[in-house]
Short mmCIF file of C-alpha atoms in Angstrom, two decimals:
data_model
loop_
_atom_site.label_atom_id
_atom_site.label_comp_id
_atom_site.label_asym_id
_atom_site.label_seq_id
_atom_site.Cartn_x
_atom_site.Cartn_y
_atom_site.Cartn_z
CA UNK A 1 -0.90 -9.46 -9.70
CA UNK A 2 -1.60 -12.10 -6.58
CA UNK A 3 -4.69 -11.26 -4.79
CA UNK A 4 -4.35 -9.66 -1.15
CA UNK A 5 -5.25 -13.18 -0.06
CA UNK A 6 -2.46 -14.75 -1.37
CA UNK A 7 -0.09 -12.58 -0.40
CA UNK A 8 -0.84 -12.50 2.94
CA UNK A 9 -0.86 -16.33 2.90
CA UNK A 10 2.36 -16.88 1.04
CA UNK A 11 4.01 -14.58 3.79
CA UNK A 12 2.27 -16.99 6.61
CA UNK A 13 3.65 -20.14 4.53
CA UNK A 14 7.03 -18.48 4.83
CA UNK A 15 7.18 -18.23 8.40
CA UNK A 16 5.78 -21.77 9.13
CA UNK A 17 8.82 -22.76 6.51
CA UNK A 18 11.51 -20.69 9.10
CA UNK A 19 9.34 -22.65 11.71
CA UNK A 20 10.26 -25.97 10.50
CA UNK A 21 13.79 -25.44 9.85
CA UNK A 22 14.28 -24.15 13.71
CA UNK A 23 12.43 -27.47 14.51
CA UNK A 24 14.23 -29.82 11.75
CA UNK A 25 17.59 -27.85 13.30
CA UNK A 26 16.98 -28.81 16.90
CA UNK A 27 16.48 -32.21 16.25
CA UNK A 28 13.28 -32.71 17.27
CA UNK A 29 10.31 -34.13 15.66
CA UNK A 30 6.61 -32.41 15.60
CA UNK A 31 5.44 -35.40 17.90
CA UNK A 32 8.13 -34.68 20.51
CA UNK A 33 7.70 -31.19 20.30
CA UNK A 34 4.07 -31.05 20.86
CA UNK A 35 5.09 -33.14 23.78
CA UNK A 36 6.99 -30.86 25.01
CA UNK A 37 4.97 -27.82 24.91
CA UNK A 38 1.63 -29.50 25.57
CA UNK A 39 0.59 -28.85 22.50
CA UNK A 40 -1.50 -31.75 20.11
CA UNK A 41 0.79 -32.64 17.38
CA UNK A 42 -1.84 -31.21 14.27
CA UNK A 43 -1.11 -27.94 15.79
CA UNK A 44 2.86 -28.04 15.09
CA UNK A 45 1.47 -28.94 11.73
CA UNK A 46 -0.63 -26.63 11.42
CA UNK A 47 2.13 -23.63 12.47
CA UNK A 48 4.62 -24.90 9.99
CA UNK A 49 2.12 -25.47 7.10
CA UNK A 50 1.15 -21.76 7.41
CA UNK A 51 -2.66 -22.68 8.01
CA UNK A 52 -2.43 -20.89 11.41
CA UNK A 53 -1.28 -18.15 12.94
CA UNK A 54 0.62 -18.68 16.45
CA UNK A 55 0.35 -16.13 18.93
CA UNK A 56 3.58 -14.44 20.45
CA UNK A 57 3.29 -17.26 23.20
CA UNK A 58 3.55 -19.77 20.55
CA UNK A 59 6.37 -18.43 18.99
CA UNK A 60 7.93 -18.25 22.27
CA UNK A 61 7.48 -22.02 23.54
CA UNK A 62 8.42 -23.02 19.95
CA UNK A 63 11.49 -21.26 20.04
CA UNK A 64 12.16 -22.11 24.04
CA UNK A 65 11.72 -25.76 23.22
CA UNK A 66 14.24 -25.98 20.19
CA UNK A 67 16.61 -23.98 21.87
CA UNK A 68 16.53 -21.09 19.92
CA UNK A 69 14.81 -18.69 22.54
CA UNK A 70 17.49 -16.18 20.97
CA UNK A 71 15.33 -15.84 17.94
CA UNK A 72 11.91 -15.23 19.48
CA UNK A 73 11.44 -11.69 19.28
CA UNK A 74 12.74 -11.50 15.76
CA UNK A 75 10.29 -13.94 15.21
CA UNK A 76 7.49 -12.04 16.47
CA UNK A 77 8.22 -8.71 14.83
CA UNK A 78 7.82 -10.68 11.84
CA UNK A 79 4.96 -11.91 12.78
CA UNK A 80 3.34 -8.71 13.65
CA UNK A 81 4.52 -7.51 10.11
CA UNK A 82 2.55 -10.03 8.06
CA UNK A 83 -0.69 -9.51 10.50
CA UNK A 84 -0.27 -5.92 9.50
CA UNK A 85 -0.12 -6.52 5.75
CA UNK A 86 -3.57 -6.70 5.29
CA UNK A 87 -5.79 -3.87 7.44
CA UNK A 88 -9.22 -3.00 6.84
CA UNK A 89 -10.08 0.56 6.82
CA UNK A 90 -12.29 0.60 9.59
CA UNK A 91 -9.46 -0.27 11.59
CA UNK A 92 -6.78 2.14 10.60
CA UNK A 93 -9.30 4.90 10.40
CA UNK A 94 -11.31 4.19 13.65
CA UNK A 95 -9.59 6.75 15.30
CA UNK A 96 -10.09 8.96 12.52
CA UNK A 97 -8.49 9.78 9.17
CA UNK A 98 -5.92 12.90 10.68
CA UNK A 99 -4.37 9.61 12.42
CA UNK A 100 -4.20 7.84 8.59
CA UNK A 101 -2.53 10.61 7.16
CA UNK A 102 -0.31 11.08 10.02
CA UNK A 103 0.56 7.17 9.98
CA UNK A 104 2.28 7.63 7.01
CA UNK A 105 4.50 10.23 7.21
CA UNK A 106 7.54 8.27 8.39
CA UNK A 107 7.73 6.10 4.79
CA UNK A 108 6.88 9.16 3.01
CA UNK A 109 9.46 11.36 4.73
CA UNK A 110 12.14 8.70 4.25
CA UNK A 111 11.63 7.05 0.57
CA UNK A 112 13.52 8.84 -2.25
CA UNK A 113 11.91 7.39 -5.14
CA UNK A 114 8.01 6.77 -5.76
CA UNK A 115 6.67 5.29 -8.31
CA UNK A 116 2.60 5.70 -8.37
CA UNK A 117 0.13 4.54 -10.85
CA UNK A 118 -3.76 5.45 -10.13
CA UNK A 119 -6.50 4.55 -12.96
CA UNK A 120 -9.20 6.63 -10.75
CA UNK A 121 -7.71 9.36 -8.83
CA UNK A 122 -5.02 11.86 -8.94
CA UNK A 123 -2.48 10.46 -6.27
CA UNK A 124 -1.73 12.47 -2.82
CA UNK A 125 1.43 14.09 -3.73
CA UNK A 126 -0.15 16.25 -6.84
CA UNK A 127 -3.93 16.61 -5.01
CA UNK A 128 -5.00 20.16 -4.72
CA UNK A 129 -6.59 21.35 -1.32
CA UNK A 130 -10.32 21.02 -2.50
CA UNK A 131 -9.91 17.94 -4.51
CA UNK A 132 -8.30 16.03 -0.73
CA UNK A 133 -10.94 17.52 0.90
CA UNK A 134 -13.82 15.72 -1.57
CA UNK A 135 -12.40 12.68 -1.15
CA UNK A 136 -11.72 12.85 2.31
CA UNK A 137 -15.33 14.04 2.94
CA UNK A 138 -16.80 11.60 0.84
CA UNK A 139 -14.66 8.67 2.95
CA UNK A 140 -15.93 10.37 6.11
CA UNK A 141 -19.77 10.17 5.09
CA UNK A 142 -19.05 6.19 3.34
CA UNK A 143 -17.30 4.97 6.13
CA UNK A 144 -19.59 7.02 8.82
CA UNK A 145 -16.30 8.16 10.39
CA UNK A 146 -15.79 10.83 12.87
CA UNK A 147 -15.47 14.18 11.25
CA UNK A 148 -12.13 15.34 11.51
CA UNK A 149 -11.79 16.13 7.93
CA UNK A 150 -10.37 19.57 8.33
CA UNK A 151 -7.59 18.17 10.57
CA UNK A 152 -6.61 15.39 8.04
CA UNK A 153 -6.21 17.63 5.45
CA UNK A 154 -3.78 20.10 7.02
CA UNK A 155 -1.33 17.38 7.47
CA UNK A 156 -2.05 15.67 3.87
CA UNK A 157 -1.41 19.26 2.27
CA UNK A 158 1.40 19.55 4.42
CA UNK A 159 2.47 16.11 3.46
CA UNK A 160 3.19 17.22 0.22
CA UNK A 161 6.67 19.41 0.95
CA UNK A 162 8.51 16.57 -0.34
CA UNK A 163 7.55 16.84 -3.83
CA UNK A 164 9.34 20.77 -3.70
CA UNK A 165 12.18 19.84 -1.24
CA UNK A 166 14.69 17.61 -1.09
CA UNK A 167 15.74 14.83 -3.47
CA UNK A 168 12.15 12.94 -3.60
CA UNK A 169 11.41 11.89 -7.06
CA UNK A 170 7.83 10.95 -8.25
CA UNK A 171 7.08 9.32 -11.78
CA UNK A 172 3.70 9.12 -11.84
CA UNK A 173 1.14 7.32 -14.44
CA UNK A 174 -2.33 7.91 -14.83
CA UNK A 175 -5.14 6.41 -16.63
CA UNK A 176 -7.02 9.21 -19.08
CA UNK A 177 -10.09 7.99 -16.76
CA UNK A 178 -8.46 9.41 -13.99
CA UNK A 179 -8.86 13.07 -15.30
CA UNK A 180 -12.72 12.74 -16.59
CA UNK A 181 -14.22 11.66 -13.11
CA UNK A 182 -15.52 14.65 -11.65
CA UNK A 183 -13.64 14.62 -7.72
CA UNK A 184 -15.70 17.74 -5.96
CA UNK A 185 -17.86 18.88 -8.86
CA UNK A 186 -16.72 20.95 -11.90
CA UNK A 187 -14.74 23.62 -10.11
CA UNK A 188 -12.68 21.60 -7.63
CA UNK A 189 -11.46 19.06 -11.23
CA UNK A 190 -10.76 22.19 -12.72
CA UNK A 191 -8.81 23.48 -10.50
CA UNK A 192 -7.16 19.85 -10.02
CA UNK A 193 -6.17 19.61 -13.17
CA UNK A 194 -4.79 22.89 -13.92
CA UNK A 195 -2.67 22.29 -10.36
CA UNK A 196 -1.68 18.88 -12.03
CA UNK A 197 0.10 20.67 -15.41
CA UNK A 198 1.49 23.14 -13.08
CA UNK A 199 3.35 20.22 -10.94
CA UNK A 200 4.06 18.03 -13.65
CA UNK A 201 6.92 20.28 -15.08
CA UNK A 202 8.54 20.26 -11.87
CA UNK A 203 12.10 18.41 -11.88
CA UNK A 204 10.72 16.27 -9.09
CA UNK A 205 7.61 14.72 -11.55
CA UNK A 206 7.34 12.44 -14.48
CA UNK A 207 3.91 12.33 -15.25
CA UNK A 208 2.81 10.13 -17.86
CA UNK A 209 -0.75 9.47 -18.64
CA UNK A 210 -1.93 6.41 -20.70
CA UNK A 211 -4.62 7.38 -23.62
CA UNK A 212 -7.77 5.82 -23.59
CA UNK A 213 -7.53 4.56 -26.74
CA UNK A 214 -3.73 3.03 -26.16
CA UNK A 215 -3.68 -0.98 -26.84
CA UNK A 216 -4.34 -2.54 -23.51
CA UNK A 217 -3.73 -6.14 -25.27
CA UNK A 218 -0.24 -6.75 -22.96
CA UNK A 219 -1.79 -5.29 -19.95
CA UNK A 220 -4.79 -4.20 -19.05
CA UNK A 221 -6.03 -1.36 -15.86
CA UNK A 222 -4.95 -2.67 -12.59
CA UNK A 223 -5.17 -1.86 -8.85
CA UNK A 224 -3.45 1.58 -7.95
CA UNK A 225 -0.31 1.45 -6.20
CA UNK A 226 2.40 3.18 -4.40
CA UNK A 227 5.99 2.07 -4.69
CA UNK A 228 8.48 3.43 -2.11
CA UNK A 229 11.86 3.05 -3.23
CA UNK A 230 12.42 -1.05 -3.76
CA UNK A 231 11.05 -1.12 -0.11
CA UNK A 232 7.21 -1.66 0.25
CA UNK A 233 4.37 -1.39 -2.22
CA UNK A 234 1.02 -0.22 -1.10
CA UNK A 235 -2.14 -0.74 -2.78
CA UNK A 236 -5.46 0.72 -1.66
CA UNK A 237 -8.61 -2.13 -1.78
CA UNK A 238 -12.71 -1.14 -1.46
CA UNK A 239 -12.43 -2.74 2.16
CA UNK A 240 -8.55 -2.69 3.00
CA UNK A 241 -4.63 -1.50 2.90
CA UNK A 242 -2.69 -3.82 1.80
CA UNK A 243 1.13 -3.32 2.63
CA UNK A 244 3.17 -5.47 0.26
CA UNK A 245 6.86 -6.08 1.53
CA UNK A 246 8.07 -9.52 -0.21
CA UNK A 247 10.88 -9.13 -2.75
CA UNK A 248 9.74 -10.71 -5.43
CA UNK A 249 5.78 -9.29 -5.06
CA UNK A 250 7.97 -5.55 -4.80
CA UNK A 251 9.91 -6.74 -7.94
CA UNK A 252 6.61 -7.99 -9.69
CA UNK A 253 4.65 -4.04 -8.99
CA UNK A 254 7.49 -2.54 -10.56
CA UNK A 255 7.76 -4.74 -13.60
CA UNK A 256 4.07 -3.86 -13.90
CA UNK A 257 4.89 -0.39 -13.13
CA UNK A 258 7.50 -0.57 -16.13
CA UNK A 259 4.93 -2.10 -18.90
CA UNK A 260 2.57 0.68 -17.91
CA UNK A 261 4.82 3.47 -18.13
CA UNK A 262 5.75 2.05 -21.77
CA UNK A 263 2.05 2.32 -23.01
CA UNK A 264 2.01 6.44 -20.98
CA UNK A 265 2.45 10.13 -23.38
CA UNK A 266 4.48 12.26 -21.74
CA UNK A 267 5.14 16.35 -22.29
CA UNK A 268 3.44 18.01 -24.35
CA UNK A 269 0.91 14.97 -25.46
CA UNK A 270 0.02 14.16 -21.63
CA UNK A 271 -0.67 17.98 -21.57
CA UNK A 272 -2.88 17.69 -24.53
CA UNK A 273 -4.93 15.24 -22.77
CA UNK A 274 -5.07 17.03 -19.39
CA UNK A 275 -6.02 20.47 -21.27
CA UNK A 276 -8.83 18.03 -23.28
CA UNK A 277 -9.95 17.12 -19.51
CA UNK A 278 -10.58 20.50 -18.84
CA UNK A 279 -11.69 21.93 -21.62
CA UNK A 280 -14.40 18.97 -21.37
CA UNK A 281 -16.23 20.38 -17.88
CA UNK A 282 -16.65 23.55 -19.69
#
């Protein structure tokens, strides 16, 4: 998997590349363009190499000066898009974390088919009330956020309609891992994962869960991630959100997604494993 980094930087590379080709098309060279916008030449460089970022402005002299002023705001909605791929969480939750779990609702509403693998946590969709409101307490004291917790998750539960309505389907994969640590204490995983054999004979779940002791030689744990539809991948980092929305990275998570669901138990073997969770806290 390429590191947030690099895809972040491979999307700037990208747009310095449509740069250059608005240039290259206009007939003007990176000397005479600088000229023209007052600009020293390394900077056009710089823009089209993908080693800077150019403000709206930039993209809107660029543009302007190759004749292309047609294209600017396309240009800068893109732009905006690949400064947004890569957030760190005291940003998104600086106004608190009712505001996160609000921010999401459009994608969630709107995407048909998820595809979610977590090697920690039970994902969103299946969480029972207690178990969101560990985690989101626990976030609250880490982060030293402002305590809204109760707020956030009303709308998370809430969130969680679309696995019972609609046409929303979720296949799911867990790590084993994922049901031994204890979210909330004892009572709260108990209750988490008898919630999570409930849901997981709905027609809207797959749930597959990959034994501890399956043959990670092909592919070891990775990063958890959320696929929606063929759309946007999200994974969630120790310090950020990172919003993955290049073809090929999409195409790459669910190829990895694919592997991982081969190595998974399913039915009455993933329920085996979740009633061995359980049975385990005593």
């Amino acid at each position: 998997m390429s590191t947030p980094s690099s895809s972040v930087q491979e999307a700037r590379v990208a747009f310095g590349r449509r740069l250059r080709e608005i240039r290259k098309d206009s007939g003007l060279s990176a000397r005479a363009l600088a000229v023209l916008t007052g600009w020293h030449e390394s900077k056009c460089s710089r823009l089209e190499n993908g080693s800077r970022t150019p403000s709206f402005e930039d993209i809107r002299a660029y543009t302007r000066h190759c004749g292309a002023a047609q294209l600017a705001e396309d240009l800068i909605a893109t732009a905006r898009g690949i400064e947004g791929m890569y957030v760190e969480w005291r940003r998104i939750e600086r106004s608190g974390l009712r505001r996160v779990q609000e921010s999401v609702i459009p994608i969630w509403e709107r995407t048909l088919r998820y595809r979610i693998y977590s090697s920690w946590l039970v994902p969103g969709p299946l969480q029972t009330e207690a178990y969101i409101r560990a985690l989101l307490s626990s976030i609250r004291d880490r982060r030293r956020l402002v305590d809204d917790v109760d707020e956030a998750v009303l709308v998370r539960v809430a969130k969680q309609h679309i696995v019972y309505e609609g046409n929303h389907r979720f296949s799911v994969i867990l790590e084993e891992a994922a049901l031994k640590y204890r979210i909330g204490g004892s009572e709260t995983m108990s209750g988490q994962l008898r919630h999570l054999l409930s849901v997981s004979t709905l027609p809207s779940v797959s749930l597959g869960i990959i034994p501890l002791d399956a043959d990670r030689s092909a592919l070891w744990p990775v990063e958890g991630f959320f696929l929606f539809d063929d759309a946007q991948a999200n994974v969630e980092l120790v310090s950020a959100h990172l919003t993955v929305v290049q073809p090929h990275e999409i195409a790459l998570y669910a190829e990895t997604f694919a592997m991982l669901a081969g190595m998974a138990v399913y039915g009455p073997a993933a329920h085996a494993l979740i009633s061995k969770a359980t049975d385990a806290l005593g």
